[in-house]
């Protein structure tokens, strides 16, 4: 790979991507491909921390891979692979787990939230998930990790674990940094704009999935919860409107000032329809490209096989360094 900074990020294949995944993460990944060495991963090993049907997980994994390409990840420019195809992730996980404290994992807010959501399945994988994620990042000596705000705490943990390992065993890992954009790092639910847009929301109107058709997208935006004012402006306490403005700003490239001017004297109804239309138009090429890619599974397989080979080659350089540092005897 050329001598550029290294980017790594991942996404779980638990159904199609949401508008939050797209705006907070994947959209930025596509833009970074020119200036960085990018490595993107479908995190299927992370997905089984929550119960998944095997057939559904298999389908969702291939669909998520196709969606990555449909969103603009070019497998010729970036390394795009499926996590379980590279055994180094599971191996790094064990070694790093032995440099991670129980106490620091207990403080992870996502663990607490997911435990509350699935009280009948608080498995050890859910608890140690941030260690697996630290391995994902550290194995590639990543400089930057583009994520939404909800992953920031996991990233800080990855840095802490890397630092501790480096101190114990000598320099092994580069310390990664989160790359979080100012606008769009946390897209909110359309039904409760004080909480994150999430694919596991029980209310189907709360979340936009990026493969939904234009009518559905516009209908969901029309129903978006706002406030009792009528003026489109970005301000504290106007969570619903702020959320719609950030979405509109990202998909149209307009600033908040431009948007306030555009909708001056017009009600929320007009604004919501405009946001719905802009989002649907922005996503139309992704839908078309996804359909084309899903009709060509051989091509997808060729891409993820090649991606896994490259990812495995890079990751094993770090893994063998880790094994040597902790004192594992080489087999030959
Ligand atoms: P996941 O699959 O939950 O989400 C993928 C990416 O989408 C971002 N995101 C959002 N951004 C803005 N607004 C939202 N409402 C929103 N919802 C999700 C997430 O922040 C994330 O960047 N553990 C990770 C996957 C992972 C990973 C990694 C990421 C595995 N290994 C290594 C980075 C580096 C996860 O569950 O993301």
XYZ file of C-alpha atoms and ligand atoms in Angstrom:
369
model
C 0.000 0.000 0.000
C 1.115 3.555 -0.663
C 2.513 5.600 2.167
C -0.692 7.307 3.287
C -2.469 7.352 6.636
C -4.491 4.253 7.421
C -8.244 4.364 7.947
C -10.214 1.489 9.388
C -13.888 1.220 10.158
C -16.628 -1.368 10.396
C -20.368 -1.800 10.345
C -22.555 -4.590 11.663
C -24.652 -6.573 9.181
C -27.859 -6.502 11.180
C -30.321 -5.501 8.426
C -29.938 -2.681 5.911
C -28.054 0.435 6.882
C -29.971 3.282 8.452
C -29.713 6.898 7.424
C -27.715 7.293 10.668
C -25.161 4.675 9.570
C -24.944 6.327 6.178
C -24.575 9.941 7.307
C -22.548 9.254 10.456
C -20.160 6.751 8.899
C -20.348 5.191 5.415
C -20.741 8.460 3.489
C -17.483 9.693 5.030
C -15.739 6.420 4.269
C -16.355 6.841 0.555
C -14.917 10.360 0.602
C -11.719 9.254 2.336
C -10.718 6.747 -0.336
C -8.599 9.180 -2.370
C -6.469 10.507 0.442
C -5.976 7.499 2.710
C -5.341 3.772 2.661
C -8.810 2.620 3.642
C -9.875 -0.684 5.163
C -13.591 -1.324 5.667
C -15.114 -4.318 7.291
C -18.494 -5.972 7.672
C -18.429 -6.756 11.391
C -20.316 -10.057 11.372
C -18.456 -11.346 14.441
C -19.774 -8.367 16.400
C -23.301 -9.052 15.175
C -23.653 -12.356 17.058
C -23.373 -10.609 20.432
C -27.118 -10.200 19.906
C -29.094 -13.262 18.841
C -29.274 -13.603 15.021
C -30.882 -16.275 12.889
C -28.043 -17.969 10.930
C -29.798 -17.667 7.543
C -30.621 -14.024 8.195
C -27.051 -13.267 9.264
C -25.673 -14.935 6.127
C -27.995 -12.911 3.875
C -27.479 -9.682 5.771
C -23.706 -10.060 5.583
C -23.670 -10.341 1.785
C -26.262 -7.552 1.524
C -24.219 -5.301 3.785
C -21.137 -5.953 1.657
C -23.114 -5.090 -1.495
C -24.421 -1.962 0.220
C -20.906 -0.823 1.053
C -20.006 -1.003 -2.623
C -23.354 0.563 -3.612
C -22.619 3.513 -1.308
C -19.379 4.096 -3.187
C -16.674 1.968 -1.576
C -14.468 0.937 -4.482
C -12.893 -2.498 -3.870
C -10.037 -1.542 -6.212
C -9.137 1.454 -4.080
C -9.998 0.204 -0.590
C -9.734 -3.086 1.223
C -13.337 -4.225 1.784
C -13.807 -7.511 3.611
C -15.907 -9.613 5.963
C -14.515 -9.831 9.499
C -14.876 -13.596 10.025
C -12.805 -14.219 6.874
C -9.734 -12.993 8.708
C -8.915 -15.220 11.721
C -6.486 -12.626 13.102
C -9.454 -10.759 14.634
C -10.414 -13.629 16.937
C -6.775 -14.247 17.820
C -5.988 -10.622 18.624
C -9.146 -10.473 20.706
C -7.785 -13.037 23.190
C -4.403 -11.417 23.636
C -5.922 -7.943 24.044
C -8.575 -9.254 26.464
C -5.693 -10.091 28.783
C -4.684 -6.421 28.733
C -8.206 -5.087 29.334
C -9.696 -4.608 32.776
C -13.105 -5.844 33.876
C -13.768 -2.413 35.384
C -13.223 -0.501 32.168
C -15.515 -2.823 30.190
C -18.191 -2.389 32.885
C -18.245 1.319 32.154
C -19.212 0.942 28.479
C -22.564 2.657 28.015
C -23.469 0.548 24.970
C -23.054 -2.624 27.047
C -25.393 -1.220 29.664
C -27.971 -0.172 27.043
C -27.865 -3.501 25.192
C -28.060 -5.490 28.442
C -31.203 -3.604 29.347
C -32.651 -4.270 25.912
C -31.840 -8.015 25.987
C -31.998 -8.990 29.675
C -32.350 -12.682 28.787
C -29.061 -12.794 26.843
C -26.330 -10.799 28.562
C -23.576 -12.961 27.108
C -19.821 -12.638 27.632
C -19.357 -11.599 23.993
C -21.587 -8.584 24.532
C -19.420 -7.626 27.495
C -16.048 -8.099 25.777
C -17.191 -6.730 22.386
C -15.060 -3.545 22.743
C -11.946 -5.751 22.959
C -12.785 -7.388 19.636
C -13.287 -3.887 18.247
C -9.945 -2.720 19.655
C -8.317 -5.625 17.823
C -10.096 -4.680 14.576
C -8.518 -1.256 14.792
C -5.070 -2.085 16.195
C -4.311 -5.003 13.869
C -4.130 -2.589 10.928
C -2.050 0.074 12.737
C -4.886 2.482 11.946
C -4.374 6.228 12.246
C -8.000 7.305 12.009
C -11.315 5.596 12.658
C -14.339 7.321 11.095
C -17.392 6.606 13.277
C -20.534 8.209 14.680
C -20.463 9.601 18.209
C -21.943 6.430 19.733
C -18.667 4.572 19.049
C -16.404 7.203 20.637
C -16.197 5.457 24.009
C -15.161 2.176 22.361
C -12.462 4.007 20.492
C -11.097 5.566 23.646
C -10.933 2.091 25.145
C -9.003 0.841 22.100
C -6.456 3.614 22.667
C -6.161 2.805 26.370
C -5.647 -0.896 25.663
C -3.049 -0.111 22.980
C -1.207 2.214 25.305
C -1.204 -0.326 28.128
C 0.043 -3.085 25.824
C 2.777 -0.815 24.470
C 3.880 0.019 28.006
C 3.908 -3.615 29.139
C 5.556 -5.151 26.086
C 7.198 -2.324 24.156
C 5.989 -0.412 21.120
C 3.566 -2.551 19.148
C 0.518 -0.483 18.172
C -0.051 2.913 16.663
C -2.539 4.907 18.763
C -5.699 5.446 16.666
C -7.856 8.537 16.703
C -11.599 8.862 16.207
C -12.679 10.791 13.118
C -16.092 12.261 13.891
C -17.684 14.888 11.656
C -19.238 18.010 13.105
C -22.577 17.641 11.321
C -24.288 14.249 11.234
C -22.274 12.388 13.889
C -25.501 11.570 15.670
C -28.640 11.356 13.566
C -31.658 11.244 15.852
C -34.851 9.200 15.773
C -37.612 10.854 13.720
C -40.120 9.976 16.436
C -38.051 10.855 19.500
C -35.401 13.384 18.481
C -33.687 13.116 21.873
C -32.541 9.553 21.148
C -30.305 8.104 18.418
C -31.788 6.793 15.176
C -31.384 3.049 15.505
C -32.420 0.071 13.402
C -33.697 -1.693 16.509
C -36.291 1.012 17.229
C -39.734 -0.541 17.707
C -41.467 2.318 15.889
C -40.947 1.850 12.105
C -41.466 5.590 11.541
C -38.462 6.453 13.718
C -35.824 5.170 11.340
C -35.066 5.563 7.626
C -33.448 2.566 5.946
C -31.373 3.580 2.973
C -33.014 1.132 0.557
C -36.546 2.338 1.234
C -38.538 3.735 -1.695
C -39.163 7.428 -2.196
C -42.794 7.391 -0.993
C -41.901 5.609 2.235
C -39.034 7.984 2.932
C -41.190 11.074 2.336
C -44.031 9.624 4.431
C -41.681 9.019 7.371
C -40.274 12.551 7.173
C -43.797 14.014 6.990
C -44.531 12.263 10.305
C -41.305 13.413 11.962
C -41.802 14.853 15.432
C -40.847 18.552 15.645
C -41.960 21.305 18.060
C -44.765 23.791 18.519
C -43.029 26.685 16.733
C -43.313 27.168 12.998
C -39.958 28.684 12.191
C -37.202 26.563 10.566
C -34.099 27.566 12.527
C -31.293 25.748 14.306
C -31.593 26.385 18.042
C -31.289 24.794 21.428
C -34.373 22.809 22.426
C -35.499 22.318 18.805
C -34.141 18.763 18.598
C -36.504 17.588 15.861
C -35.849 20.552 13.564
C -32.110 20.524 14.329
C -32.007 16.867 13.307
C -33.889 17.515 10.055
C -31.657 20.498 9.317
C -28.494 18.453 9.779
C -29.842 15.706 7.506
C -30.878 18.255 4.870
C -27.529 20.018 5.161
C -25.580 16.799 4.607
C -27.549 15.603 1.581
C -27.785 18.990 -0.150
C -24.490 20.586 0.939
C -26.388 23.695 2.132
C -25.353 25.521 5.307
C -27.788 26.115 8.189
C -28.008 29.791 7.167
C -28.923 28.795 3.598
C -31.613 26.461 4.926
C -33.102 29.068 7.274
C -33.266 31.520 4.349
C -34.790 28.937 1.999
C -37.639 28.172 4.405
C -38.238 31.639 5.777
C -41.985 32.231 6.093
C -42.778 28.634 5.170
C -44.130 26.064 7.619
C -42.694 22.790 8.875
C -44.865 20.831 6.426
C -42.982 22.202 3.396
C -39.648 21.688 5.089
C -40.331 18.051 5.983
C -41.354 17.229 2.423
C -38.237 18.950 1.079
C -36.028 16.938 3.434
C -37.778 13.688 2.443
C -37.366 14.429 -1.260
C -33.723 15.427 -0.926
C -32.900 12.282 1.042
C -34.777 10.008 -1.384
C -33.097 11.627 -4.412
C -29.700 11.392 -2.759
C -30.187 7.688 -2.046
C -31.753 6.693 -5.389
C -28.389 5.821 -7.029
C -27.472 3.668 -4.002
C -30.680 1.645 -4.445
C -30.041 1.155 -8.140
C -26.456 0.159 -7.638
C -27.406 -2.227 -4.815
C -29.915 -4.045 -7.061
C -27.270 -4.401 -9.791
C -24.689 -5.761 -7.357
C -27.076 -8.236 -5.732
C -27.787 -9.647 -9.183
C -24.088 -10.454 -9.487
C -23.141 -12.513 -6.435
C -20.080 -13.948 -8.193
C -18.621 -10.485 -8.497
C -19.348 -9.761 -4.823
C -17.654 -12.994 -3.824
C -14.620 -12.190 -5.930
C -14.369 -8.818 -4.182
C -14.744 -10.089 -0.624
C -12.364 -12.984 -1.203
C -9.731 -10.591 -2.490
C -10.444 -8.141 0.351
C -10.000 -10.895 2.942
C -6.664 -11.944 1.466
C -5.273 -8.434 1.687
C -6.735 -7.803 5.156
C -5.329 -11.091 6.452
C -1.882 -10.348 5.091
C -1.765 -6.922 6.759
C -3.263 -8.074 10.067
C -0.948 -11.048 10.531
C 2.075 -8.766 10.486
C 0.778 -7.124 13.646
C -0.519 -10.358 15.145
C 2.860 -12.084 14.856
C 4.455 -9.066 16.502
C 1.923 -9.336 19.339
C 2.595 -13.055 19.797
C 6.330 -12.475 19.887
C 6.020 -9.635 22.408
C 3.893 -11.601 24.890
C 6.235 -14.582 24.681
C 4.370 -17.157 22.600
C 6.820 -19.699 21.141
C 6.703 -19.797 17.325
C 5.711 -23.183 15.860
C 8.760 -23.248 13.606
P -22.750 -0.004 13.944
O -22.908 -1.142 12.993
O -23.713 0.090 15.080
O -22.796 1.358 13.164
C -21.951 1.620 12.049
C -21.537 3.090 12.056
O -22.691 3.927 11.982
C -22.617 4.905 13.015
N -23.993 5.244 13.441
C -24.485 6.480 13.475
N -23.953 7.667 13.154
C -24.741 8.756 13.286
N -26.023 8.706 13.723
C -26.609 7.530 14.044
N -27.878 7.503 14.444
C -25.834 6.346 13.932
N -26.085 5.032 14.156
C -24.946 4.376 13.858
C -21.818 4.248 14.129
O -21.250 5.210 14.993
C -20.792 3.479 13.342
O -19.704 4.324 13.004
N -18.939 -1.568 16.765
C -19.295 -0.912 15.529
C -18.761 -1.643 14.315
C -17.310 -1.908 14.377
C -16.267 -0.942 14.220
C -15.054 -1.668 14.351
C -16.256 0.430 13.986
C -16.724 -3.112 14.587
N -15.380 -2.968 14.571
C -13.814 -1.025 14.269
C -15.011 1.069 13.907
C -13.824 0.347 14.055
C -20.809 -0.862 15.419
O -21.510 -1.618 16.056
O -21.257 0.009 14.497
